Coordinates of C-alpha atoms in Angstrom, one line a residue:
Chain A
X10 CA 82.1 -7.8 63.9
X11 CA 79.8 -7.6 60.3
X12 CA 81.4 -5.5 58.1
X13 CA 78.5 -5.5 55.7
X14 CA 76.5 -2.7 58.1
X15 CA 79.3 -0.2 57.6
X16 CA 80.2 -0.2 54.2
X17 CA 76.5 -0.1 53.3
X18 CA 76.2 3.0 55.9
X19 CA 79.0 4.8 54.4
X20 CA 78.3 4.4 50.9
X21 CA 74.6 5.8 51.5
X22 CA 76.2 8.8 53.7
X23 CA 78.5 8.8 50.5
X24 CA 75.0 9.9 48.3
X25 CA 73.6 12.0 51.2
X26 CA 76.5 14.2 50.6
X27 CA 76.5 13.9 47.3
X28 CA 72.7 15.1 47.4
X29 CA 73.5 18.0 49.6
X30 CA 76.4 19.3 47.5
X31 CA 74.5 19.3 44.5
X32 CA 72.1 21.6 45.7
X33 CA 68.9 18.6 47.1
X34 CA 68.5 20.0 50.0
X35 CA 67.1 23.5 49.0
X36 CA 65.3 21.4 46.2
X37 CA 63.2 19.2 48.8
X38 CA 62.4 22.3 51.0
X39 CA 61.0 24.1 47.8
X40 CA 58.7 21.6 47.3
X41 CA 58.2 20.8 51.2
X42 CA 56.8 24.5 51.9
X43 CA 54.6 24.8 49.0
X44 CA 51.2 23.0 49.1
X45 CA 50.7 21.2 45.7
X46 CA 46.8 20.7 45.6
X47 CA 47.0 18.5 42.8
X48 CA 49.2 16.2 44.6
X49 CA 47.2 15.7 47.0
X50 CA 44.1 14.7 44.9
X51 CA 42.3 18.1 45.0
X52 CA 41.8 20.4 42.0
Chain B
X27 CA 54.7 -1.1 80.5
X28 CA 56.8 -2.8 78.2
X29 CA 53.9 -2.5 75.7
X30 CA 53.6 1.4 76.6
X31 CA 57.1 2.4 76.0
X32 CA 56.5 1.8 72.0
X33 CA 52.9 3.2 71.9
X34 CA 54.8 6.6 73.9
X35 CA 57.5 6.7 71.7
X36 CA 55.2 6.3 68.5
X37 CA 52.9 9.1 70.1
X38 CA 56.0 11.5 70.6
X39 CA 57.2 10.7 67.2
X40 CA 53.7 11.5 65.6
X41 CA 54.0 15.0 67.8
X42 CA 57.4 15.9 66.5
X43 CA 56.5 15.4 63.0
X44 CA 53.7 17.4 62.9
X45 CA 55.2 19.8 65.7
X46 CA 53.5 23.0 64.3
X47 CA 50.4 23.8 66.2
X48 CA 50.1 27.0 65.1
X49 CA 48.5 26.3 61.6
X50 CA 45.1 27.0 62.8
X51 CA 45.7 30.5 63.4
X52 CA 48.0 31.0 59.9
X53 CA 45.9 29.1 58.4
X54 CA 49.0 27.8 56.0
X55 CA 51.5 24.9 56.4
X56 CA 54.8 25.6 58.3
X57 CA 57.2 26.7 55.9
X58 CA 61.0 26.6 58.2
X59 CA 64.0 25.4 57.7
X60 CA 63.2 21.6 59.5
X61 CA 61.5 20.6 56.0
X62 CA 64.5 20.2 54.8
X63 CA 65.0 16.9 56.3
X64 CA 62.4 14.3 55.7
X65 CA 60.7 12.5 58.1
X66 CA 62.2 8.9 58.8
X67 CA 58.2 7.9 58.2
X68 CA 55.2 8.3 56.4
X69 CA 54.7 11.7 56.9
X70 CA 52.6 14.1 54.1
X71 CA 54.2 17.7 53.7
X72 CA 51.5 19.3 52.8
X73 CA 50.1 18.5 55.9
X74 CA 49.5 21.7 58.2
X75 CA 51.2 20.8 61.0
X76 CA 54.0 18.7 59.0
X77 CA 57.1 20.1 60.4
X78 CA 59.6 17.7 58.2
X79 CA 59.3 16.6 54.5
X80 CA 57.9 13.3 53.2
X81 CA 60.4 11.5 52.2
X82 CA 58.6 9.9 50.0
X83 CA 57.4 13.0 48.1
X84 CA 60.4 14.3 48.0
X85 CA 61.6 11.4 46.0
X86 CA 58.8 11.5 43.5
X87 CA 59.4 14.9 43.1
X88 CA 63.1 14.4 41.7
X89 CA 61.7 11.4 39.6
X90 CA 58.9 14.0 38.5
X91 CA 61.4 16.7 37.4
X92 CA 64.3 14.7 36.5
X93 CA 64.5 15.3 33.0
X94 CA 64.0 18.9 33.3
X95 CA 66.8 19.5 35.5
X96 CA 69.2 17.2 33.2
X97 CA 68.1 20.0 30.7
X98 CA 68.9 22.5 33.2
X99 CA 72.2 21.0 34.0
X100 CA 71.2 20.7 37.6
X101 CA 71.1 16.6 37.8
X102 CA 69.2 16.3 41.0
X103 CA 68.2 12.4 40.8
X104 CA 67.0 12.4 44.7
X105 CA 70.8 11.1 46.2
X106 CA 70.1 13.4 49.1
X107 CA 67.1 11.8 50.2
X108 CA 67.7 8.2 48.9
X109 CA 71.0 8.5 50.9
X110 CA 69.4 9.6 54.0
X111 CA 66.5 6.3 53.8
X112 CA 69.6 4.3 53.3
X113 CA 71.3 5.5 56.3
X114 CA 68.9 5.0 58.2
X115 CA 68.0 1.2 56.9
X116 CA 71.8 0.5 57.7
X117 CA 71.4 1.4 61.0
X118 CA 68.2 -0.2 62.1
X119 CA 66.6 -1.5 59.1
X120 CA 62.8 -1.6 59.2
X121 CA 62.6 0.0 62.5
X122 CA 61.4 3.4 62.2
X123 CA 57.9 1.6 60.8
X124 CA 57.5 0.4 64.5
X125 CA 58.5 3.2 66.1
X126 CA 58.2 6.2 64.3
X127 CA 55.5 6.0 61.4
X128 CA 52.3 7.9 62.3
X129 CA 50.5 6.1 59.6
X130 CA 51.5 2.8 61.3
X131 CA 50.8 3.9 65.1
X132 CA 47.0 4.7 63.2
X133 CA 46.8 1.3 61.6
X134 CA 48.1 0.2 65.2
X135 CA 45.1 2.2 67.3
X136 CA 42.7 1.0 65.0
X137 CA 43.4 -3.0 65.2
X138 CA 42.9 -2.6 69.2
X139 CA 39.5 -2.3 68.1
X140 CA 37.2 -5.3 69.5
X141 CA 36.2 -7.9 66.7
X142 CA 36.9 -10.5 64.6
X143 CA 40.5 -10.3 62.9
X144 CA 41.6 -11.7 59.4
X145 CA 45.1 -12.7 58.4
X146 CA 46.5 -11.2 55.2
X147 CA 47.8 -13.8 52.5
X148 CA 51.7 -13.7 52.4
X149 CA 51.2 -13.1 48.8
X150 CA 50.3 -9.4 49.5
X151 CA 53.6 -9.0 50.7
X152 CA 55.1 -8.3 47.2
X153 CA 52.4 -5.0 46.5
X154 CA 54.6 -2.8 48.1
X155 CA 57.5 -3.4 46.2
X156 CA 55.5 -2.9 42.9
X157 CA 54.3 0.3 44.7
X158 CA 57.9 1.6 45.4
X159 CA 59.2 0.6 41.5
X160 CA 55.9 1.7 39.8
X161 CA 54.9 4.6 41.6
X162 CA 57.9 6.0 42.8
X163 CA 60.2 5.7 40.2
X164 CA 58.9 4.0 36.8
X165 CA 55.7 6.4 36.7
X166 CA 57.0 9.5 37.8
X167 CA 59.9 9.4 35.6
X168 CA 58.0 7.9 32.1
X169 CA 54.6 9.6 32.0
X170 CA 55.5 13.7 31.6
X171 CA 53.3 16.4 30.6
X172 CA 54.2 18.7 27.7
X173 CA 56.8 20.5 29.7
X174 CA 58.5 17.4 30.9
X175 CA 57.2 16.9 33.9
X176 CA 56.3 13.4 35.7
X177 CA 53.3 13.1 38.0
X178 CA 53.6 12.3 42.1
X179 CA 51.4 9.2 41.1
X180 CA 51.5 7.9 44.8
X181 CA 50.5 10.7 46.5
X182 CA 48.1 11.6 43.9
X183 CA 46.4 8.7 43.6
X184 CA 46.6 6.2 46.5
X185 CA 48.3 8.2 49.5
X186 CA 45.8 7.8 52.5
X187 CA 48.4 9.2 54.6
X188 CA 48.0 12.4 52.4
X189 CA 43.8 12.5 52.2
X190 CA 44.2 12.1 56.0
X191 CA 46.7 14.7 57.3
X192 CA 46.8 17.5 54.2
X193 CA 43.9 16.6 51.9
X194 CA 40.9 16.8 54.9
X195 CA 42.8 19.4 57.0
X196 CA 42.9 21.7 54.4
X197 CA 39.6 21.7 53.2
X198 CA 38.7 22.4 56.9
X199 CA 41.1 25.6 57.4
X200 CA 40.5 27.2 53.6
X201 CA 36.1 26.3 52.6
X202 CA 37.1 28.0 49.4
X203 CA 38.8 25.1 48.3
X204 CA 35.6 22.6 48.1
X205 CA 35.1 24.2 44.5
X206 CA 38.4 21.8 43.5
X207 CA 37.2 18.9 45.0
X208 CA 36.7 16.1 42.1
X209 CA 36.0 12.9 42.4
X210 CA 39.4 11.8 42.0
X211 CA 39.5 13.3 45.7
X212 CA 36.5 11.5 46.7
X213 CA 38.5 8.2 45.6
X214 CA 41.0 9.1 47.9
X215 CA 38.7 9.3 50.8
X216 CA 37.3 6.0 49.6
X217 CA 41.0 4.4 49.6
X218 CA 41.4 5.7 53.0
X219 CA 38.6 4.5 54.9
X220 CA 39.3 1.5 52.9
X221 CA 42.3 1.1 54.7
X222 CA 40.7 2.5 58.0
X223 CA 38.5 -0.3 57.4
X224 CA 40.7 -3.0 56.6
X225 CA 42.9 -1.8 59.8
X226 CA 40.0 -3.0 62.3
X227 CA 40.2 -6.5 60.8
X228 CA 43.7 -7.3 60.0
X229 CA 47.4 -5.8 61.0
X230 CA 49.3 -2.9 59.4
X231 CA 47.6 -3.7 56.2
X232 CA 48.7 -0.4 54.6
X233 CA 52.2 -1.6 55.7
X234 CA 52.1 -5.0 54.4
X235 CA 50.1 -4.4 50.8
X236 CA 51.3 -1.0 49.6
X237 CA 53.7 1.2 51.5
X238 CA 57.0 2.0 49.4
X239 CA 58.8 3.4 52.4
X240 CA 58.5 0.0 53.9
X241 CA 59.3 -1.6 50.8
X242 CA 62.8 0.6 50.7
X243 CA 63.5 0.1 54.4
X244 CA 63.1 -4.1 54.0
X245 CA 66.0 -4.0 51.6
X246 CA 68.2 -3.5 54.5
X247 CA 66.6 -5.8 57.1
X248 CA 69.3 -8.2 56.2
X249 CA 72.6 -6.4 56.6
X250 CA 71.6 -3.5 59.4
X251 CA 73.7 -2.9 62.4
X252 CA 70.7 -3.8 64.6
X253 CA 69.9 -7.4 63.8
X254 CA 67.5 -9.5 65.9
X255 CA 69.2 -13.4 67.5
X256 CA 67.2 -16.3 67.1
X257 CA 68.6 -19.0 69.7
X258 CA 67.5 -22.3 68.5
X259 CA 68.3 -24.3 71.4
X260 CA 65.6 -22.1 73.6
X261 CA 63.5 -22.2 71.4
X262 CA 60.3 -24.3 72.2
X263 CA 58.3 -23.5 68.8
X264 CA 55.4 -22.5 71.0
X265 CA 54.3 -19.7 68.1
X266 CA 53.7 -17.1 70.7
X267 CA 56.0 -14.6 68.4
X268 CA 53.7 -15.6 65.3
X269 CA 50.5 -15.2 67.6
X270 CA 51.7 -11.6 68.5
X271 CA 53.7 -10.3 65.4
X272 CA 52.1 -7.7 63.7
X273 CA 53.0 -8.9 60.4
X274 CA 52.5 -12.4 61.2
X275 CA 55.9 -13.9 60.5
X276 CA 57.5 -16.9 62.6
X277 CA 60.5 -15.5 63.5
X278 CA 62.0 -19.3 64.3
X279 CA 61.6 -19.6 60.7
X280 CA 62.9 -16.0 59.8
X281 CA 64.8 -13.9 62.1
X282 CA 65.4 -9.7 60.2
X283 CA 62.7 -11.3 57.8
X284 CA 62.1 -8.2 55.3
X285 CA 58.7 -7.7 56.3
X286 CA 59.7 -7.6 60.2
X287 CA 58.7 -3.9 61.4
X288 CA 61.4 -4.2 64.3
X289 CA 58.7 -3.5 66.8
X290 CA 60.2 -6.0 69.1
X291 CA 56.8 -7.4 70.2
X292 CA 58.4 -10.8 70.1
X293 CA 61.5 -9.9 71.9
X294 CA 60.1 -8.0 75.0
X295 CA 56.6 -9.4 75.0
X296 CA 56.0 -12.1 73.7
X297 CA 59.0 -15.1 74.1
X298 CA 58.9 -16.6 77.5
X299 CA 62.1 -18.5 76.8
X300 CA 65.3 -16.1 76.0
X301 CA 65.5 -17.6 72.6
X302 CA 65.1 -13.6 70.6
X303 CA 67.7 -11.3 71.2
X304 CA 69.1 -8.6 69.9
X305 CA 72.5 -6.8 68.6
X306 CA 73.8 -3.8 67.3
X307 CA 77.1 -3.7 65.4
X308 CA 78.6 -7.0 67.0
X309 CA 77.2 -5.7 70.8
X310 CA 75.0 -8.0 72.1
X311 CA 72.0 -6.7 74.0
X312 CA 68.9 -8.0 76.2
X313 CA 67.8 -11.1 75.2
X314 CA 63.9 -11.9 75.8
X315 CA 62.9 -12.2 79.1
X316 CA 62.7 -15.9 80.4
X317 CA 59.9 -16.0 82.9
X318 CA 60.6 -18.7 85.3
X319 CA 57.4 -20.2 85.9
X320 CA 56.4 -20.9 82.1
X321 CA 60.3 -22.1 81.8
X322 CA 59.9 -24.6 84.9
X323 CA 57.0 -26.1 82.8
X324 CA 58.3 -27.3 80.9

C-alpha cells in the first residue's frame, strides 16, 4: 500500500487543526455571514 | 443511468450548498453555524442561499488581512482552510470538481447545448495556476490599503461564480442597491456571460483556464488515495476516453493527469475494454466495463 496518501492526509489534518486552535474557524464564519458588496463587484 | 448518477449527485450537491430557501422571505444571506466549513467547491458566500463558506474567499480573506492580524498577534495565515482543501485532495484529488462544483455542473448543462464545439489549447491549462498564485495569494497579500488591508482580487474582479449566485441575486431581493452598481459590476457580468458563452462551445472552460480551486486540488492528483489504473495490455488506443473527457486528456498517455476532474466518464462510460480502473488506498475497485460484443471485434 502507498504511503504517500497518508502522510500527505495527516500533515494537512495536522494544519486543519492548527487553523481551528488558533481561532480560523470563527474568523471564516465572520467573514461568511457578512455580505461584502465590494467583493462582489458592486459599490 | 450510469451518466445520471453524476448529473444527480452534482444536482444534490448544488442543493446542499445553497440549502437556505428561505432568503426570499429574509431577504438576507443565511448567517448559521454551517458557514463555518467551506464548501468542497466553487461556492460564493455571499450568495443568499449559500449555506457553507467559499473556500476560496475565505482564503483571500486571510491573505487580505494577514498583516493586520500579525500586528494584532492573532497570526491567522488561512491553515484552517488550506488544511481542510488539502484533506480533501489527499483523499480524492480533483474529484469534488466532477462531482460537487456547482459552477462546473453549470459549465456542464451548458455544453449539452446543440452546436458546433471547439477544443481549448493545452496551453490554457497553466491560467489557473497563475490565478491561484496571483490572485489568491500574491495580490491579496502585496497590494493593501492605508490600513493594511489586501483586496479579494478574485472575487472582485473575475469571479463569475460570484456575479452569478450573490452579485445578480442581490440586486433582485434589495432594488436599493442599483445606486452601487459601477461598471466594474458590469465587467463582471460581461466575464460571466463570457464564460456562459464560451461553455456552449467548449468544455469546463472556466475549469480549465482560470479556476484556483482546481488549480489547488490538481496538486494532489498525483499522490491521492483514489487513483485511477491504466491497464496497458487492454488497452486498444481507440481514443474513446479522449473523445469523451471533459478536459480532453488521453488518459493512455496520462492516467491522475493534474487536469483530470475525476468524473469517471472514461471509467464507467466510455472504455469498452476494462483497461481504466480504479483504487482507493491499495483497494482495488471496478474496472471499466468490457462490453462483449465491441471486445469480440476485435
Amino acid at each position: 500500500m502507498r504511503k504517500g496518501p497518508f502522510i500527505v492526509i495527516c500533515a494537512f489534518l495536522l494544519l486543519c487543526l492548527i487553523g481551528m486552535v488558533t481561532g480560523e474557524v470563527r474568523y471564516v464564519l465572520e467573514k461568511a455571514v457578512s455580505i461584502c458588496l465590494d467583493c462582489i463587484g458592486i459599490g | 443511468m450510469r451518466r445520471r448518477l453524476r448529473r444527480i449527485i452534482q444536482s444534490l450537491s448544488a442543493l446542499l450548498l445553497n440549502g437556505y430557501w428561505y432568503f426570499p422571505i429574509s431577504r438576507t444571506i443565511y448567517q448559521g453555524q454551517l458557514k463555518s466549513i467551506c464548501s468542497p467547491g466553487l461556492n460564493c458566500h455571499s450568495c443568499p442561499a449559500a449555506t457553507t463558506a467559499c473556500p476560496l474567499g475565505a482564503i483571500q480573506n486571510f491573505m487580505a488581512g494577514i498583516r493586520v492580524s500579525m500586528e494584532a498577534a492573532r497570526y491567522h495565515f488561512g491553515f484552517y482552510v488550506l488544511g481542510w482543501l488539502g484533506i480533501i485532495g489527499g483523499l480524492v484529488g480533483r474529484m469534488p470538481c466532477g462531482w460537487i462544483c456547482p459552477f462546473g455542473l453549470i459549465q456542464d448543462l451548458l455544453f449539452k447545448i446543440p452546436g458546433r464545439k471547439i477544443r481549448i489549447p493545452d496551453i490554457f491549462s497553466y491560467g489557473p495556476y497563475i490565478f491561484l498564485a496571483l490572485t489568491i495569494f500574491i495580490l491579496p497579500i502585496w497590494v493593501v490599503d492605508a490600513f493594511g488591508y489586501g483586496f479579494l482580487w478574485f472575487c472582485k474582479f473575475i469571479c463569475p461564480a460570484g456575479t452569478l449566485e450573490a452579485g445578480l441575486p442581490l440586486l433582485i431581493l434589495q432594488p436599493t442597491l442599483y445606486g452601487m452598481v459601477g461598471h466594474l459590476f458590469y465587467i463582471k457580468v460581461a466575464v460571466l456571460f463570457f464564460f456562459f458563452t464560451w461553455s456552449v462551445l467548449a468544455s469546463r472552460p472556466f475549469c480549465r483556464t482560470v479556476c484556483p480551486l482546481g488549480a489547488f486540488y490538481s496538486f494532489f492528483n498525483r499522490v491521492s488515495l483514489f487513483q485511477l489504473k491504466y491497464h496497458p495490455e487492454k488497452c486498444t488506443h481507440c481514443e474513446l476516453c479522449y473523445r469523451d473527457c471533459p478536459v480532453d486528456i488521453k488518459f493512455y498517455e496520462s492516467p491522475n493527469d493534474r487536469r483530470c476532474i475525476r468524473c469517471l466518464v472514461c471509467l464507467r462510460e466510455s472504455c469498452a475494454f476494462g483497461a481504466i480502473s480504479w483504487e482507493m488506498g491499495g483497494t482495488e475497485g471496478q474496472s471499466s466495463r468490457p462490453k462483449t460484443s465491441l471486445v469480440n471485434s476485435q
